[in-house]
Amino acid sequence: MASDLSTLIKDGVCSTIQGLLAKDVSINDIFKIEEDSLEDIQLLSICSTFEFENITSSWNFIFPAIASSIIFNAMMGMEEEPSQTIDNDMADAIKEVVSNISGGLTTAINGAEYEDLKNAKFSIVQEDIIQTTDMDNFDNLFKFSITIDQAVTDIFIQFDNVILPFINDIKNSPLAQKLEKPEPEPEPEPEPEPEPEPEPEPEPEPEPEPEPEPEPEAKPEPKPEPAQEDLSDEDIKNKKLKMIIIGVGATLGLVIISAIVFYFLGWFDPPPPPPVKLEQNTTKKLDKNGLEIVHYPKNKKTNFKIDMINTNHLNIKLAFLLNKKEILNNTTTQQKKKQNKQTPKQTKIKKDNKLNFLSTYKLQYKNYKELIKKYNIVNARISLCKDTFNRTIIYIGPFKNHTQETMILNQIKSKYTNKIKEIKLDKDTFNKRCN
């Protein structure tokens, strides 16, 4: 018995559209379509070819304009009414949906490992925007009624005869109801034309009355000119005062605007300082014999005082340099001794080439020094260094063994600070941080 791909097709259509739109999608019903079951609408037809090991099948995915616009608006995040037409942008979006559906189906078929189909691959070969009336073949056409986030719409898939044995469930879907075409209304019978009535005899026209003679037009009387009111002296003074105030205000406004313009143009900026003439380093003078003698200026003497020396800074630097030299010398001597002895511990040091130190940010150089002298730890030194964030840090070590390191660590924690930890450094890192 041939494999049935019906469930994979239904699940693939739902899951692909749901994944692209991030909305709930479900298939309500599947119907087989005949010619009389479709309305005259605009459609987008996309042909996808599936190549199996032994057969090749072509499927037409047909999306009506309303379904195409619902999916396109959801993909673009737009809330618009469904459209009755399909444009190029909408066609590109639906083509991407069909490509994703076909890719999901081939993945599912290959994962199921059907013995009669084996591996599958697909390709999109054609897309067209058509009307229902342009379709001449309705064989094996099925309507999938789907719900997209409470919006019910239809899409169609037309299979060829090659794949029919592998879609038994879809093939046995019920027929869709045929559209009832409205019966043409009977044309109304023409009403009989009424007989013409006899025309009445014309009445005699009355004689025209004589027109009255026009009366002579009366000439318009000239309007009296308004009498000019006599202005008092006080009104004249007030008028002059207003004119003066307006003039002063306009002048002030003009001055302020001009000042602002000149300010932005840089008229009020201070003049640039005059260039400073540098003194020449040498002067030329003539001696008694007329020869030029070059005089060089004397260097200024520095008034140096002993108080100007920062002794604390020099002592810290000196101690740092001495400790660094002692640490490097002791490290070299110890490595030579360990190589000669060839003990397991020496082999381990040679393998990782790292030294044991204690690190702390608590700057108590003197206390740490006394502690090392007290326990007679010969190899350990106190070194002022910089960490990876360029902060001052103290490294105590290197230690000959872990016992010495643990003893000093416990003593420092109990007496001075808990902010101390064990660290391992190789020679190059120590030189870089403590240089």
XYZ file of C-alpha atoms in Angstrom:
435
model
C 0.000 0.000 0.000
C 1.303 3.442 -0.944
C 2.262 5.914 1.741
C -0.254 8.663 2.610
C 1.109 12.222 2.686
C -2.238 13.827 3.614
C -1.381 14.423 7.278
C 2.054 15.836 6.418
C 0.490 18.241 3.904
C -2.134 19.512 6.346
C 0.349 19.870 9.211
C 2.909 21.494 6.907
C 0.462 24.161 5.674
C -0.664 25.011 9.230
C 2.757 25.023 10.895
C 4.453 27.032 8.114
C 1.828 29.818 8.014
C 1.687 29.869 11.817
C 5.483 30.164 12.056
C 5.651 33.003 9.502
C 2.748 35.025 10.927
C 3.152 34.194 14.645
C -0.632 33.666 14.798
C -2.871 30.665 15.501
C -3.654 28.757 12.267
C -5.924 25.728 11.863
C -7.598 23.814 8.998
C -11.384 23.615 9.339
C -12.404 21.510 6.318
C -11.136 20.198 2.978
C -13.445 20.027 -0.064
C -13.014 18.847 -3.617
C -13.748 21.649 -6.080
C -15.532 21.558 -9.392
C -15.943 24.335 -11.925
C -19.348 25.405 -10.629
C -18.008 25.794 -7.046
C -15.786 28.854 -7.606
C -16.687 32.513 -7.766
C -15.160 34.836 -10.344
C -12.287 36.290 -8.278
C -8.610 37.145 -8.746
C -6.164 34.334 -7.878
C -2.407 33.892 -7.439
C -1.231 30.506 -8.814
C 2.249 29.256 -7.830
C 3.498 25.928 -9.222
C 5.887 23.857 -7.068
C 7.520 20.713 -8.477
C 8.476 17.838 -6.127
C 11.085 15.359 -7.332
C 11.101 11.976 -5.566
C 13.394 9.046 -6.361
C 11.000 7.412 -8.838
C 8.365 10.059 -9.622
C 8.036 13.816 -10.214
C 4.832 15.655 -9.270
C 3.649 19.253 -9.830
C 1.354 20.985 -7.310
C -0.379 24.328 -7.887
C -0.848 26.419 -4.744
C -3.707 28.859 -5.503
C -4.348 31.797 -3.169
C -7.412 34.048 -3.643
C -6.891 37.805 -3.317
C -8.556 37.926 0.118
C -6.392 35.121 1.562
C -3.280 36.688 0.010
C -4.018 40.109 1.547
C -4.760 38.592 5.005
C -1.412 36.742 5.020
C 0.497 39.737 3.553
C -0.949 42.217 6.103
C -0.091 39.854 8.960
C 3.489 39.433 7.690
C 3.936 43.230 7.361
C 2.270 43.972 10.716
C -0.476 46.066 9.067
C -4.118 46.211 10.123
C -5.988 46.814 6.877
C -9.134 45.466 5.276
C -8.677 42.463 2.929
C -8.097 43.461 -0.674
C -9.852 42.153 -3.788
C -6.719 42.574 -5.956
C -3.161 41.198 -5.861
C -0.105 43.440 -6.411
C 3.563 42.528 -6.950
C 4.558 42.924 -3.272
C 1.729 40.620 -2.212
C 2.746 38.071 -4.866
C 6.367 38.055 -3.640
C 5.227 37.485 -0.030
C 2.907 34.581 -0.979
C 5.678 33.046 -3.112
C 7.893 33.054 -0.003
C 5.081 31.321 1.951
C 4.739 28.602 -0.722
C 8.510 28.129 -0.777
C 8.518 27.635 3.016
C 5.574 25.186 2.827
C 7.345 23.156 0.102
C 10.627 23.165 2.017
C 8.890 21.997 5.196
C 7.141 19.191 3.333
C 10.374 17.896 1.760
C 12.071 17.943 5.166
C 9.174 16.024 6.748
C 9.052 13.475 3.888
C 12.807 12.892 4.047
C 12.607 12.487 7.819
C 9.768 9.934 7.565
C 11.900 7.752 5.221
C 9.043 6.370 3.105
C 10.276 3.305 1.209
C 8.169 4.025 -1.914
C 9.100 7.748 -2.082
C 12.514 7.979 -0.403
C 14.211 11.377 -0.638
C 12.465 14.464 -2.039
C 13.406 17.938 -3.251
C 11.357 20.831 -4.640
C 11.596 23.882 -6.901
C 9.264 26.832 -7.645
C 8.774 26.879 -11.425
C 5.981 29.382 -12.169
C 3.707 32.045 -10.681
C 0.744 33.800 -12.337
C -2.005 36.246 -11.350
C -5.208 35.002 -13.002
C -8.996 35.188 -12.812
C -11.199 32.205 -12.065
C -12.595 32.417 -15.577
C -9.076 31.900 -16.971
C -8.847 28.412 -15.417
C -9.591 25.591 -17.890
C -8.621 22.616 -15.687
C -10.339 21.867 -12.359
C -9.139 18.257 -11.960
C -7.841 17.273 -8.512
C -8.475 20.796 -7.108
C -9.056 20.885 -3.338
C -10.127 23.785 -1.114
C -8.515 24.114 2.338
C -10.711 26.206 4.652
C -8.341 27.688 7.252
C -8.663 30.033 10.217
C -5.913 32.615 10.781
C -6.344 34.285 14.157
C -10.187 34.143 13.974
C -10.216 35.195 10.289
C -11.657 32.403 8.066
C -10.363 32.198 4.498
C -9.658 29.628 1.754
C -6.604 28.444 -0.156
C -6.516 25.847 -2.936
C -4.048 23.104 -3.918
C -4.290 21.326 -7.269
C -2.463 17.976 -7.503
C -1.557 16.050 -10.634
C -2.524 12.412 -11.212
C 0.951 11.134 -10.285
C 0.620 12.001 -6.570
C -3.041 10.942 -6.132
C -2.194 7.405 -4.816
C -0.183 9.068 -2.014
C -2.926 11.459 -0.753
C -5.848 9.116 -0.102
C -7.247 11.098 2.814
C -7.340 14.374 0.840
C -8.521 12.613 -2.340
C -11.612 11.277 -0.529
C -12.718 14.747 0.655
C -16.394 15.633 0.008
C -17.433 17.800 -2.912
C -17.967 21.479 -2.276
C -21.446 22.875 -2.787
C -22.124 24.305 -6.195
C -22.884 27.978 -6.427
C -26.538 28.705 -7.170
C -26.679 30.956 -10.183
C -29.531 33.467 -9.988
C -32.305 32.807 -12.543
C -32.750 35.636 -15.001
C -35.794 37.762 -14.225
C -38.514 37.707 -16.950
C -38.561 40.825 -19.058
C -41.681 42.914 -18.409
C -44.231 42.956 -21.253
C -44.432 46.306 -22.995
C -47.486 48.312 -22.001
C -49.855 49.368 -24.834
C -49.314 52.912 -25.897
C -52.283 55.198 -24.996
C -54.310 56.638 -27.866
C -53.571 60.283 -28.528
C -56.241 62.691 -27.249
C -57.711 65.218 -29.711
C -55.994 68.579 -29.571
C -58.178 71.425 -28.192
C -58.908 74.339 -30.483
C -56.671 77.339 -29.916
C -58.265 80.244 -28.005
C -57.986 83.711 -29.500
C -55.048 85.663 -28.148
C -55.917 88.794 -26.126
C -54.868 92.133 -27.534
C -51.745 93.556 -25.933
C -52.205 96.484 -23.555
C -50.278 99.653 -24.356
C -47.012 99.950 -22.430
C -46.809 102.921 -19.997
C -44.299 105.637 -20.813
C -41.123 105.460 -18.691
C -40.769 108.107 -15.997
C -37.670 110.303 -16.133
C -34.886 109.060 -13.854
C -34.235 111.190 -10.810
C -30.684 112.501 -10.492
C -28.904 111.322 -7.312
C -28.390 114.019 -4.782
C -24.727 114.652 -3.903
C -23.754 113.277 -0.480
C -22.693 115.913 1.975
C -18.999 115.790 2.841
C -18.282 115.036 6.515
C -17.354 118.083 8.396
C -13.824 118.102 9.701
C -13.761 118.228 13.453
C -11.605 120.870 14.969
C -8.698 119.284 16.939
C -7.808 120.845 20.243
C -4.247 121.729 21.253
C -4.175 118.834 23.760
C -5.098 116.295 21.055
C -2.364 117.630 18.804
C 0.206 117.273 21.621
C -0.901 113.685 22.339
C -0.622 112.819 18.651
C 2.889 114.242 18.466
C 3.881 112.369 21.659
C 2.659 109.079 20.190
C 4.627 109.656 17.004
C 7.778 110.401 19.044
C 7.342 107.218 21.157
C 6.841 105.119 18.005
C 9.942 106.611 16.412
C 12.086 106.020 19.508
C 10.857 102.408 19.795
C 11.600 101.696 16.132
C 15.091 103.204 16.513
C 15.845 101.103 19.622
C 14.604 97.952 17.894
C 16.807 98.657 14.881
C 19.842 99.258 17.133
C 19.250 96.016 19.083
C 18.831 93.951 15.897
C 21.975 95.496 14.396
C 23.937 94.778 17.595
C 22.844 91.122 17.548
C 23.849 90.755 13.882
C 27.262 92.385 14.483
C 27.789 90.180 17.572
C 27.316 86.992 15.572
C 29.520 88.374 12.800
C 32.330 88.753 15.327
C 32.640 92.549 15.414
C 32.832 92.628 19.214
C 35.452 89.859 19.539
C 38.741 90.984 21.118
C 41.568 91.472 18.650
C 44.061 88.613 18.384
C 47.162 88.989 20.539
C 50.208 90.274 18.724
C 52.733 87.609 17.779
C 55.425 87.131 20.374
C 58.858 87.753 18.997
C 61.186 85.011 20.106
C 64.574 86.073 21.274
C 67.365 84.972 19.071
C 69.659 82.415 20.548
C 72.762 84.204 19.338
C 73.937 87.804 18.856
C 76.670 89.139 16.608
C 78.982 92.011 17.502
C 81.973 93.548 15.768
C 85.301 93.741 17.567
C 87.993 96.366 17.115
C 89.337 94.658 13.998
C 85.919 94.550 12.327
C 85.429 90.812 12.856
C 82.025 89.428 13.794
C 81.921 87.747 17.184
C 78.988 85.472 17.982
C 77.727 85.666 21.570
C 75.640 82.750 22.842
C 73.174 83.291 25.712
C 74.137 81.726 28.976
C 72.022 78.873 30.272
C 69.992 79.637 33.349
C 71.314 77.988 36.453
C 68.951 75.769 38.384
C 68.728 76.573 42.051
C 68.844 72.985 43.308
C 68.233 72.200 46.980
C 68.465 68.954 48.897
C 64.928 69.485 50.199
C 63.625 69.074 46.660
C 64.481 65.339 46.663
C 61.573 63.014 47.508
C 63.416 60.498 49.651
C 60.395 58.254 50.211
C 59.827 57.864 46.497
C 63.526 57.137 45.863
C 63.638 54.559 48.671
C 60.580 52.731 47.318
C 62.047 52.693 43.806
C 65.414 51.511 45.071
C 63.839 48.755 47.176
C 61.746 47.683 44.193
C 64.810 47.460 41.900
C 66.862 45.567 44.483
C 64.056 43.115 45.234
C 63.466 42.505 41.552
C 67.138 41.758 40.973
C 67.295 39.432 44.018
C 64.129 37.599 42.929
C 65.442 37.032 39.426
C 68.870 35.894 40.683
C 67.348 33.543 43.270
C 64.885 32.201 40.701
C 67.703 31.436 38.267
C 69.786 29.751 40.995
C 66.852 27.675 42.197
C 66.022 26.526 38.674
C 69.613 25.388 38.128
C 69.626 23.480 41.428
C 66.297 21.828 40.642
C 67.513 20.783 37.208
C 70.590 19.163 38.801
C 68.575 17.296 41.445
C 65.882 16.120 38.945
C 63.253 15.475 41.610
C 59.538 14.981 40.660
C 58.779 18.394 42.144
C 61.506 20.002 40.054
C 60.108 18.338 36.945
C 56.688 19.856 37.687
C 58.179 23.368 38.025
C 60.027 22.921 34.797
C 56.838 21.806 33.107
C 54.578 24.737 34.005
C 57.459 27.289 34.547
C 55.390 29.331 37.045
C 56.251 30.726 40.484
C 54.016 30.949 43.547
C 53.219 34.428 44.919
C 50.780 36.091 47.308
C 49.079 39.242 45.968
C 47.403 42.038 47.953
C 46.418 45.677 47.488
C 47.098 46.481 51.141
C 50.300 48.558 50.975
C 52.046 47.545 54.220
C 55.536 46.905 52.864
C 57.322 47.138 56.192
C 55.011 44.689 58.008
C 55.275 42.098 55.235
C 59.069 42.438 55.207
C 59.303 41.850 58.959
C 57.017 38.828 58.700
C 59.225 37.200 56.051
C 62.394 37.857 58.101
C 60.711 36.444 61.192
C 60.023 33.066 59.544
C 63.375 33.092 57.663
C 61.906 32.579 54.200
C 64.964 33.228 52.068
C 63.494 33.216 48.580
C 60.452 35.473 49.228
C 60.660 39.221 48.486
C 58.221 42.133 48.646
C 57.652 43.642 45.163
C 55.627 46.725 44.198
C 53.980 46.047 40.817
C 51.016 46.953 38.580
C 48.063 44.658 37.903
C 46.227 44.319 34.579
C 44.144 47.446 35.410
C 47.304 49.498 36.176
C 46.600 49.509 39.928
C 49.430 49.277 42.457
C 49.698 45.790 43.918
C 52.182 43.968 46.165
C 53.530 40.533 45.230
C 55.068 38.464 48.047
C 57.240 35.591 46.865
C 58.240 33.449 45.167
C 57.808 30.675 47.727
C 59.934 27.551 47.707
C 57.052 25.271 48.645
C 53.359 25.366 49.440
C 53.966 25.072 53.203
C 55.833 28.386 53.363
C 53.159 30.050 51.216
C 50.294 28.804 53.434
C 52.067 29.872 56.613
C 52.656 33.473 55.404
C 49.111 33.640 53.990
C 47.547 32.684 57.351
C 49.771 35.147 59.259
C 48.846 38.078 56.977
C 45.157 37.231 57.140
C 45.179 37.068 60.929
C 47.217 40.257 61.501
C 46.723 42.686 58.611
C 44.145 41.968 55.908
C 41.863 39.290 54.492
C 42.169 40.705 50.981
C 45.072 38.538 49.938
C 45.157 35.600 47.567
C 47.501 33.059 46.024
C 48.640 33.607 42.451
C 51.007 31.932 39.989
C 53.102 34.009 37.583
C 55.674 33.087 35.016
C 58.906 35.016 34.634
C 57.801 37.149 31.678
C 54.515 38.222 33.342
C 56.354 39.112 36.566
C 58.912 41.222 34.661
C 56.169 42.972 32.682
C 54.092 43.893 35.748
C 56.984 44.763 38.043
C 59.192 46.658 35.574
